[in-house]
DNA sequence: CTGTTAGCGCCTTCAC
DNA sequence: GTGAAGGCGCTAACAG
């Protein structure tokens, strides 16, 4: 039989092969045959035939019948950093544990793609949807609500559904305190601490900056807006920004608070062109984590977003009651 | 109306609301109404009602009817390096371009998970499956074949389906030549070139080692098995292996051929504890790429697997004729 | 131009 | 213990 001609084997094929009815086959193959007191022999015959014929449930048909697709959806910007990659893997693991099939789709931060993908996933009748790293998730939340599909915003919050985010502010404050302590121990000036990367007006950046300035103020440091280099996300911007600082001050900042791993990449790119002497005595903290960055010959403390805990809260937020409240769960970040 | 009570609106709802039949609604909503010369007014009425009622196709039902799920599957080990992450994103992009919905699932290199996930995806009736980075893909290929679902092995080849892989051997040879040239220009001994990482007996490692030794031989270097530190994949193994070399020889190798990004991570970890003097004059080449690694203060040349081209060949291998041949396409790697 | 009919493969209820 | 029947939502063929 040629490959193209073959139709997949159905419960009817199995039924015909065993002189049983499709209903019996269904009962047996779903394990609920004991409840119907089907003869053990019949059950065995059917199981064997199914195996022999290479039977495989058609989850599409089952989904239609049961109005449950067995699909779970997640959309995220991309897989190219550890935070998103880990989130995707944690989601898949938990999803599989629940007997569902994960559908993770990246949207490259394109709003049109976000909407289209959400529409597609809803049309596929995913049983719930996690919306990760979308700055304005409300339109997507509304789509889910209209479709009666529970959803949760992760990483970036929205008012249209429960949200689970990292403790950007508290984490940044903690990280800054570590930075301050290190600088002080080296006898450096606390004025010379720079915040590098991120975008003003953005949820994560704003909160991290708030934590940063909280810590500075608590140490009696009169805050200077020039300490903020919110130059955006692309590594090249961070590189150029740090380069500019270096040119203006003739040296690196004593302490460097780096907004995220992308900015850190840019900082490293600039630093890699400097002499060892120029780097000496400089300490850094980064709100984000990467295994590569973790083994660099620089004094850098990294904060990791607690993906496991976030995922746990996200799944808890799927219950109908929680869906109504649109609660905001803030998960502490951990030192890497 | 409470959320739980709401049933999703179907074409029947739209039909009832517009005094049309379900078939007409279906035709209109699928855009093929012009072909059936449906009155423009009717079409408009139906379109409007659909929008107003928040109608959304049920792709499950459509899939059942058409025996086409609209789903495309890919399994891969994980998302935690750029090669796999880029592969996943390229797959998604191409898949969406074809009007399909991508399902990418990571298996953590667990054979049981690989089989279960493949089964699930086949049960979801994916229209084809890409199998990425599975050392022994044949069992999975057979499952797909039995289900009549086209599949392609990517990154690691198998004899049960067409395969698309990087030119491990040629790429490694090219990279080694660059390494040799650099070492020679610095007046270093070509004997002191080390291959670090990977596992003997494994497809990718074996081919890369072959390319490595090809290049050495072509330069008249009498091959020494001690130049091969096939210590495995975990960064810590590479770190310890390099540390051992350092202890034995009192210095780093002049040239370092690194099997993959994971080994590079380990090498960096060890190197970060060395003085600048100890690093000076040492050059490295890595068969793999990472944006972070690319901006480190080390002389390292990196080879990137050409994900776009691989993906292109993979999609071409989906045609029935190509499925029969189980061909092997070897895609050149590119300098990063 | 539009409605009717007949399933796609599966599961559940209800007879027998 | 097992089979028959109905229907999940959609679409393609065929009537009108």
XYZ file of C-alpha atoms (C1' of nucleotides) in Angstrom:
704
model
C 0.000 0.000 0.000
C 1.496 3.330 -0.918
C 1.880 5.890 1.734
C -0.435 8.427 0.166
C -3.291 5.985 -0.269
C -3.370 4.863 3.344
C -6.139 6.238 5.494
C -5.428 6.297 9.197
C -6.976 3.441 11.104
C -10.019 4.351 13.176
C -11.937 2.671 15.941
C -14.182 1.270 13.213
C -11.267 -0.590 11.686
C -10.419 -1.999 15.087
C -14.067 -2.869 15.676
C -14.316 -4.700 12.353
C -11.125 -6.599 13.053
C -12.426 -7.827 16.403
C -16.120 -8.299 15.695
C -16.908 -5.682 18.267
C -18.709 -2.388 17.967
C -17.027 0.966 17.802
C -18.496 1.854 21.166
C -16.869 -1.126 22.826
C -13.550 -0.273 21.244
C -13.838 3.277 22.504
C -14.614 2.116 26.029
C -11.741 -0.327 26.066
C -9.181 2.027 24.593
C -10.070 4.736 27.080
C -9.520 2.491 30.050
C -13.063 2.948 31.292
C -13.967 -0.601 30.335
C -13.878 -1.949 33.883
C -16.710 0.367 34.781
C -18.793 -1.164 32.017
C -17.805 -4.703 32.995
C -16.598 -5.579 29.541
C -15.202 -9.093 29.337
C -11.490 -9.098 30.003
C -10.964 -11.259 26.968
C -12.760 -8.800 24.701
C -10.693 -5.971 26.114
C -7.474 -7.832 25.461
C -8.459 -8.720 21.915
C -9.301 -5.123 21.167
C -6.134 -3.748 22.712
C -4.037 -6.141 20.707
C -5.805 -5.405 17.461
C -5.407 -1.668 18.026
C -1.692 -2.135 18.518
C -1.381 -4.433 15.523
C -3.263 -2.070 13.233
C -1.286 0.903 14.467
C -4.326 2.646 15.814
C -3.868 6.132 17.207
C -6.691 8.272 18.622
C -7.726 11.199 16.533
C -7.596 13.970 19.092
C -9.299 16.281 16.621
C -12.405 14.117 16.634
C -12.254 13.581 20.353
C -11.850 17.307 20.857
C -14.877 18.032 18.754
C -16.987 15.520 20.615
C -15.890 16.567 24.084
C -15.509 20.285 23.384
C -12.048 19.996 24.889
C -9.111 20.287 22.537
C -6.427 19.138 24.946
C -4.343 22.096 23.748
C -2.734 24.744 25.950
C -1.378 27.951 24.462
C 1.375 30.412 25.290
C 2.651 33.361 23.302
C 5.973 35.046 24.000
C 8.286 37.516 22.234
C 11.048 35.023 21.334
C 13.181 32.166 22.657
C 16.498 33.954 22.472
C 17.174 34.579 26.104
C 17.167 32.386 29.113
C 14.161 33.911 30.756
C 11.818 33.252 27.861
C 13.429 29.919 27.024
C 13.039 28.729 30.613
C 9.465 29.977 30.737
C 8.632 28.035 27.609
C 10.168 24.868 28.978
C 8.500 25.228 32.364
C 5.191 25.771 30.617
C 5.645 22.693 28.478
C 6.573 20.546 31.442
C 3.581 21.592 33.523
C 1.274 21.364 30.553
C 2.367 17.825 29.764
C 1.996 16.881 33.408
C -1.661 17.805 33.031
C -2.086 15.671 29.964
C -2.344 18.619 27.616
C -0.372 19.429 24.503
C 1.553 22.728 24.702
C 1.474 25.197 21.834
C 4.096 27.880 22.339
C 4.358 30.558 19.700
C 6.770 33.463 19.469
C 5.559 36.757 18.089
C 8.789 38.766 17.676
C 7.073 41.563 19.626
C 4.927 42.344 16.604
C 1.461 43.523 17.645
C -0.172 42.280 14.473
C 1.353 38.866 14.911
C 0.280 38.852 18.554
C -3.336 39.404 17.593
C -3.268 36.922 14.721
C -1.616 34.230 16.772
C -4.076 34.737 19.598
C -6.955 34.445 17.141
C -5.494 31.251 15.703
C -4.935 29.705 19.106
C -8.479 30.553 20.146
C -9.756 29.030 16.901
C -7.771 25.919 17.744
C -9.737 26.002 20.969
C -6.792 26.069 23.365
C -8.106 25.526 26.860
C -6.215 28.501 28.244
C -3.620 31.006 27.127
C -0.538 32.504 28.769
C 0.432 35.891 27.407
C 4.094 36.597 28.065
C 5.989 39.851 27.713
C 3.308 41.800 25.885
C 3.434 45.490 26.879
C -0.271 46.102 26.266
C -1.965 42.749 26.739
C -5.488 44.079 27.206
C -6.662 43.609 23.605
C -5.495 40.008 23.786
C -7.120 39.528 27.174
C -10.355 40.778 25.681
C -10.164 38.338 22.804
C -9.725 35.500 25.276
C -12.534 36.745 27.441
C -14.870 36.989 24.473
C -14.009 33.417 23.591
C -14.529 32.263 27.168
C -10.909 31.127 27.379
C -9.036 31.757 30.650
C -5.787 33.662 30.229
C -2.968 35.054 32.331
C -0.476 37.834 31.643
C 3.093 36.955 32.530
C 6.123 39.199 32.979
C 4.211 42.330 31.941
C 0.848 42.977 33.642
C -2.471 44.087 32.251
C -5.843 44.952 33.759
C -7.814 42.547 31.589
C -6.720 39.312 33.243
C -4.773 38.047 36.244
C -1.082 38.906 35.941
C 2.066 37.351 37.336
C 5.242 39.402 37.305
C 8.659 39.507 38.892
C 9.304 41.827 41.797
C 11.148 44.284 39.611
C 11.251 47.018 42.209
C 12.224 44.930 45.216
C 14.731 42.929 43.220
C 16.355 46.016 41.804
C 16.583 47.526 45.268
C 18.237 44.416 46.640
C 20.655 44.264 43.745
C 21.489 47.935 44.133
C 22.181 47.476 47.825
C 24.685 44.761 47.006
C 26.264 47.054 44.459
C 26.461 49.938 46.918
C 28.016 47.752 49.565
C 30.668 46.489 47.173
C 31.519 49.970 45.946
C 31.714 51.271 49.485
C 33.963 48.432 50.569
C 36.318 49.359 47.769
C 36.237 52.942 48.948
C 34.550 54.161 45.807
C 32.222 57.109 45.495
C 28.586 56.153 45.638
C 27.768 58.999 43.295
C 29.452 57.124 40.471
C 26.803 54.449 40.038
C 25.127 54.168 36.642
C 21.839 52.578 35.568
C 22.288 51.263 32.026
C 19.632 50.123 29.552
C 15.868 49.914 29.423
C 13.216 52.334 28.280
C 11.560 55.028 30.396
C 7.814 54.591 30.610
C 8.001 50.850 30.360
C 6.680 48.762 33.196
C 9.778 46.696 33.936
C 12.249 49.521 33.479
C 10.236 51.987 35.545
C 9.946 49.564 38.422
C 13.592 48.623 38.333
C 14.615 52.262 38.241
C 12.319 52.889 41.207
C 14.025 50.114 43.167
C 17.404 51.476 42.154
C 16.636 54.990 43.339
C 14.973 53.661 46.524
C 18.255 52.036 47.450
C 20.351 55.068 46.595
C 18.110 57.342 48.650
C 18.176 54.988 51.620
C 21.930 55.409 51.583
C 21.584 59.151 51.575
C 22.740 59.533 48.039
C 21.230 62.595 46.466
C 19.791 61.245 43.289
C 21.231 62.561 40.080
C 19.275 62.020 36.846
C 22.539 61.709 34.979
C 22.947 58.351 36.672
C 20.190 57.043 34.435
C 21.220 55.881 30.974
C 17.896 54.519 29.740
C 19.207 53.982 26.270
C 16.864 51.213 25.137
C 17.256 47.484 24.701
C 19.568 46.817 21.750
C 23.074 45.826 22.882
C 24.610 48.381 20.538
C 22.762 51.199 22.304
C 24.088 50.122 25.661
C 27.575 49.784 24.246
C 27.507 53.300 22.828
C 25.958 54.707 25.952
C 28.661 53.222 28.146
C 31.300 54.351 25.698
C 29.931 57.902 25.985
C 30.139 57.750 29.776
C 33.709 56.536 29.532
C 34.647 59.382 27.243
C 32.979 62.012 29.411
C 34.368 60.808 32.733
C 37.628 59.305 31.587
C 36.731 56.053 33.332
C 33.984 53.522 33.902
C 31.393 54.043 36.623
C 32.350 52.447 39.937
C 29.079 50.571 40.011
C 26.989 49.583 37.028
C 23.333 48.557 37.362
C 22.393 46.830 34.135
C 18.733 46.712 33.223
C 18.771 43.397 31.382
C 20.908 40.818 29.671
C 20.726 42.566 26.302
C 22.229 45.725 27.766
C 24.838 43.600 29.496
C 25.833 42.175 26.148
C 26.468 45.686 24.898
C 28.402 46.590 28.024
C 30.635 43.554 27.572
C 31.217 44.475 23.981
C 32.541 47.855 25.052
C 34.446 46.508 28.020
C 36.185 43.910 25.911
C 38.096 46.713 24.223
C 39.384 48.175 27.476
C 42.557 47.381 29.369
C 42.442 45.290 32.504
C 43.402 48.379 34.465
C 40.383 50.286 33.199
C 38.099 47.501 34.356
C 39.661 46.988 37.731
C 37.622 48.140 40.666
C 34.392 48.311 38.734
C 31.446 46.203 39.895
C 28.213 45.399 38.134
C 24.753 44.055 38.861
C 22.410 42.745 36.218
C 18.669 42.248 36.457
C 18.593 39.128 34.334
C 20.646 36.032 33.974
C 22.628 34.159 31.360
C 24.931 31.220 31.925
C 27.585 32.815 29.758
C 27.513 36.078 31.590
C 27.760 34.133 34.828
C 31.288 32.981 34.099
C 32.800 36.248 32.947
C 35.920 37.652 34.568
C 33.961 40.591 35.920
C 32.507 41.219 39.308
C 28.867 40.948 38.354
C 25.933 39.900 40.509
C 22.929 38.629 38.608
C 19.285 38.410 39.502
C 17.227 35.586 38.065
C 13.481 35.783 37.615
C 11.927 32.841 39.379
C 10.336 31.089 36.439
C 9.110 28.066 38.372
C 7.216 30.131 40.938
C 5.811 32.428 38.289
C 4.542 29.453 36.336
C 2.985 27.969 39.439
C 1.055 31.148 40.187
C 0.059 31.438 36.559
C -1.574 28.025 36.574
C -3.335 28.824 39.827
C -4.749 31.973 38.282
C -6.608 29.924 35.682
C -9.521 29.124 37.979
C -12.745 30.968 37.088
C -12.856 32.840 40.381
C -9.342 34.160 39.911
C -10.093 35.094 36.338
C -12.694 37.552 37.575
C -10.370 39.332 39.981
C -7.605 40.253 37.543
C -5.204 39.994 40.458
C -1.528 40.884 40.280
C 0.936 38.397 41.753
C 4.460 39.680 42.335
C 7.106 36.970 42.538
C 10.468 37.742 44.208
C 13.504 37.496 41.964
C 16.411 35.373 43.215
C 20.143 35.868 43.230
C 21.642 33.707 40.493
C -24.434 36.203 30.845
C -21.801 34.602 32.990
C -18.625 33.460 31.387
C -19.058 29.825 32.235
C -22.548 29.598 30.795
C -21.614 31.005 27.398
C -21.275 28.542 24.570
C -19.119 29.684 21.707
C -21.075 31.028 18.785
C -21.246 28.727 15.782
C -22.197 29.148 12.162
C -25.672 28.025 13.183
C -26.007 31.013 15.478
C -24.918 33.282 12.665
C -27.264 31.508 10.276
C -30.207 31.921 12.638
C -29.399 35.584 13.143
C -29.399 36.246 9.416
C -32.090 33.887 8.173
C -29.511 32.064 6.130
C -28.399 28.465 6.172
C -25.259 27.204 7.826
C -23.824 26.316 4.444
C -24.211 29.833 3.163
C -22.575 31.208 6.261
C -19.712 28.807 5.797
C -19.243 29.829 2.178
C -19.334 33.513 2.981
C -17.004 33.285 5.934
C -14.475 31.317 3.930
C -14.267 33.954 1.249
C -15.296 31.499 -1.429
C -18.697 33.135 -1.750
C -17.823 34.910 -4.990
C -17.374 31.558 -6.642
C -20.863 30.589 -5.626
C -22.253 33.962 -6.708
C -23.867 34.667 -3.363
C -25.620 38.015 -3.237
C -23.292 40.701 -2.018
C -25.931 41.917 0.374
C -26.317 38.499 1.968
C -22.590 38.223 2.317
C -22.380 41.569 4.045
C -25.222 40.750 6.403
C -23.566 37.505 7.372
C -20.139 39.032 7.809
C -21.554 41.716 10.036
C -23.538 39.294 12.141
C -20.489 37.084 12.571
C -18.491 40.041 13.802
C -21.282 41.231 16.058
C -21.773 37.805 17.612
C -18.039 37.350 18.049
C -17.922 34.324 15.807
C -14.630 32.460 15.483
C -14.142 29.321 13.362
C -13.714 26.118 15.227
C -10.595 24.748 13.601
C -11.131 21.459 15.386
C -14.368 20.892 13.537
C -12.951 22.132 10.274
C -9.978 19.854 10.738
C -12.197 16.871 11.289
C -14.242 17.633 8.218
C -11.285 18.317 5.945
C -8.938 15.736 7.428
C -6.428 18.553 7.676
C -5.608 19.860 11.119
C -3.699 22.957 10.037
C -1.066 22.012 12.620
C 2.663 21.609 11.981
C 4.914 19.935 14.523
C 8.536 20.182 15.568
C 10.335 18.540 18.451
C 13.724 19.679 19.696
C 15.909 19.108 22.762
C 15.448 22.555 24.337
C 15.391 26.287 23.625
C 18.439 27.174 25.650
C 20.917 27.884 22.915
C 20.814 30.042 19.877
C 20.856 27.233 17.387
C 17.707 25.596 18.665
C 16.042 28.907 19.486
C 16.674 30.212 15.982
C 15.514 26.948 14.487
C 12.263 27.163 16.410
C 11.667 30.729 15.313
C 12.497 30.020 11.685
C 10.123 27.081 11.789
C 7.351 29.186 13.244
C 7.817 31.919 10.681
C 7.731 29.569 7.699
C 4.869 27.614 9.174
C 2.769 30.724 9.659
C 3.591 31.860 6.138
C 1.916 28.683 4.972
C -1.177 29.329 7.000
C -0.434 26.586 9.500
C -0.195 26.726 13.266
C 3.223 25.698 14.638
C 3.506 23.330 17.572
C 7.066 23.249 18.863
C 7.794 20.986 21.795
C 11.038 20.472 23.679
C 11.888 17.019 24.967
C 14.924 17.644 27.206
C 16.705 14.879 25.280
C 14.570 12.292 27.069
C 13.816 9.348 24.797
C 10.571 8.532 26.554
C 9.391 12.082 26.208
C 10.435 12.075 22.559
C 8.248 9.080 21.836
C 5.310 10.355 23.869
C 5.415 13.789 22.326
C 5.626 12.321 18.847
C 2.614 10.154 19.594
C 0.683 13.137 20.895
C 1.538 15.271 17.903
C 0.509 12.498 15.548
C -2.726 12.109 17.486
C -3.276 15.835 17.040
C -2.876 15.066 13.345
C -0.006 17.451 12.629
C 0.472 17.624 8.894
C 4.198 17.035 9.142
C 6.879 16.760 11.792
C 10.427 18.059 12.071
C 12.631 16.021 14.370
C 15.538 18.085 15.626
C 18.667 16.948 17.419
C 17.565 13.396 18.163
C 20.556 11.036 18.087
C 18.524 7.974 17.035
C 15.518 9.344 15.202
C 14.555 6.135 13.438
C 11.895 5.014 15.926
C 10.255 8.402 15.605
C 10.546 8.303 11.828
C 8.800 4.955 11.875
C 5.967 6.275 13.988
C 5.464 9.076 11.493
C 5.650 6.729 8.559
C 3.101 4.410 10.111
C 0.790 7.376 10.564
C 1.393 8.539 7.010
C 2.823 11.817 8.257
C 5.843 13.251 6.413
C 8.819 13.984 8.631
C 12.360 15.281 8.378
C 15.352 14.829 10.666
C 17.248 18.021 11.361
C 20.718 18.515 12.809
C 21.229 14.792 13.436
C 20.497 12.408 10.547
C 18.649 9.113 10.432
C 17.967 6.534 7.782
C 14.205 6.517 8.272
C 13.448 9.879 6.707
C 15.121 12.680 4.758
C 17.709 14.477 6.874
C 19.140 17.968 6.802
C 22.359 18.611 8.695
C 25.161 21.123 8.919
C 28.411 20.455 7.147
C 30.128 19.489 10.357
C 33.223 18.116 8.701
C 33.794 20.849 6.124
C 32.964 23.562 8.628
C 35.331 22.166 11.218
C 38.081 21.935 8.628
C 37.594 25.530 7.610
C 37.551 26.684 11.200
C 40.680 24.679 11.985
C 42.482 26.209 9.025
C 41.728 29.662 10.370
C 42.990 28.570 13.760
C 46.194 27.125 12.292
C 46.866 30.251 10.310
C 46.440 32.448 13.359
C 48.681 30.281 15.494
C 51.335 30.174 12.778
C 51.224 33.934 12.345
C 51.920 34.283 16.042
C 54.807 31.919 15.668
C 53.179 29.269 17.828
C 53.658 25.527 17.615
C 50.983 23.805 15.607
C 51.326 20.767 17.813
C 49.727 22.678 20.652
C 46.217 22.754 19.261
C 43.477 21.167 21.363
C 40.012 19.897 20.448
C 37.745 20.459 23.438
C 34.294 19.005 24.115
C 31.891 16.619 22.438
C 31.454 12.879 22.680
C 33.271 10.259 20.620
C 30.906 8.111 18.602
C 28.395 10.866 18.191
C 27.540 12.029 14.704
C 28.296 15.720 15.094
C 31.421 15.265 17.191
C 32.856 12.561 14.958
C 32.406 14.658 11.851
C 33.850 17.754 13.446
C 36.838 15.813 14.717
C 37.311 14.418 11.206
C 37.357 17.929 9.751
C 39.745 19.010 12.481
C 42.215 16.221 11.787
C 41.840 16.694 8.009
C 43.081 20.234 8.407
C 45.930 19.280 10.718
C 47.110 16.570 8.357
C 46.947 18.885 5.373
C 49.395 21.082 7.229
C 51.704 18.165 7.808
C 50.984 17.981 11.490
C 51.440 14.471 12.752
C 48.212 13.836 14.555
C 48.407 13.203 18.258
C 45.421 11.643 20.042
C 46.244 13.702 23.104
C 45.022 16.709 21.158
C 41.513 15.367 21.547
C 39.722 16.222 24.771
C 36.305 14.724 24.019
C 35.079 15.322 27.521
C 31.336 15.519 26.867
C 28.875 18.371 26.670
C 28.401 19.815 30.169
C 30.298 23.102 30.612
C 31.810 21.845 33.865
C 33.441 18.930 32.042
C 35.057 21.236 29.534
C 36.185 23.537 32.317
C 37.832 20.700 34.218
C 39.338 19.255 31.088
C 40.930 22.550 30.151
C 42.067 23.030 33.713
C 43.781 19.627 33.524
C 45.557 20.597 30.333
C 46.714 23.807 31.943
C 48.103 21.961 34.930
C 49.900 19.358 32.822
C 51.438 21.799 30.354
C 51.820 24.843 32.543
C 49.937 26.907 29.992
C 46.906 27.023 27.734
C 47.025 25.444 24.275
C 48.051 27.883 21.538
C 44.931 27.051 19.600
C 41.658 25.769 20.989
C 39.013 24.136 18.805
C 35.809 24.102 20.806
C 33.165 21.560 19.880
C 30.128 23.618 20.796
C 28.856 26.563 22.753
C 28.355 24.550 25.929
C 32.021 23.579 25.994
C 32.917 27.181 25.277
C 30.983 28.213 28.350
C 33.126 25.865 30.416
C 36.324 27.110 28.799
C 35.354 30.695 29.629
C 34.639 29.723 33.181
C 38.165 28.384 33.556
C 39.773 31.198 31.598
C 38.052 33.826 33.711
C 40.254 32.762 36.613
C 43.493 33.232 34.682
C 45.670 36.282 34.395
C 45.661 38.310 31.212
C 49.200 37.130 30.589
C 48.130 33.491 30.644
C 45.476 34.174 28.037
C 47.631 36.272 25.765
C 48.567 34.632 22.510
C 45.904 31.963 22.728
C 43.323 31.746 19.944
C 40.074 29.807 19.798
C 37.527 28.607 17.282
C 34.048 27.461 18.211
C 31.658 25.374 16.159
C 28.550 27.169 17.341
C 27.507 30.674 17.994
C 26.154 32.865 20.766
C 25.802 36.641 20.725
C 27.283 36.868 24.195
C 30.283 34.776 23.355
C 30.750 36.907 20.261
C 31.590 39.994 22.306
C 33.977 38.442 24.791
C 37.518 39.776 25.088
C 39.006 36.639 23.546
C 40.250 35.926 20.064
C 37.553 33.466 19.082
C 36.201 32.706 15.632
C 32.726 31.225 15.599
C 30.868 29.150 13.074
C 27.144 29.507 12.800
C 24.883 26.777 11.518
C 22.829 28.192 8.690
C 19.370 27.816 10.154
C 17.530 29.542 7.316
C 18.984 27.288 4.639
C 18.476 24.189 6.743
C 14.842 25.097 7.247
C 14.379 25.730 3.547
C 15.722 22.295 2.654
C 13.660 20.722 5.388
C 10.438 22.089 3.952
C 11.440 20.952 0.492
C 12.008 17.438 1.803
C 8.367 17.221 2.801
C 7.179 16.258 -0.684
C 6.116 12.603 -1.028
C 8.833 11.815 -3.584
C 11.546 13.135 -1.284
C 10.087 11.258 1.638
C 10.780 7.990 -0.146
C 14.439 8.734 -0.804
C 15.541 9.457 2.766
C 18.100 11.816 1.282
C 20.773 13.604 3.294
C 21.219 17.320 2.662
C 24.401 18.853 4.036
C 24.230 22.604 4.544
C 27.469 24.621 4.802
C 28.053 26.394 8.095
C 28.909 30.093 7.933
C 31.425 32.245 9.754
C 29.566 34.254 12.354
C -28.287 32.267 -5.669
C -29.299 29.439 -1.473
C -30.797 25.336 1.323
C -30.439 20.293 2.195
C -27.870 16.369 3.040
C -24.263 13.627 4.474
C -20.545 12.686 6.830
C -15.261 13.632 9.116
C -13.931 10.159 14.015
C -15.120 9.941 18.383
C -17.772 9.516 22.900
C -21.902 8.887 25.826
C -26.467 7.507 26.785
C -29.618 4.190 26.531
C -31.568 -0.016 25.015
C -31.141 -4.841 24.621
C -21.652 -7.175 28.588
C -22.435 -5.061 24.171
C -24.456 -2.517 20.131
C -27.167 1.347 18.023
C -27.938 6.066 17.717
C -27.081 10.858 18.039
C -24.360 14.777 17.691
C -19.931 17.951 18.505
C -19.130 22.261 14.208
C -17.911 22.403 9.840
C -17.765 21.810 4.612
C -18.523 19.779 -0.121
C -21.689 18.027 -3.236
C -25.893 18.335 -4.961
C -30.627 19.987 -5.232
C -33.576 23.215 -6.081
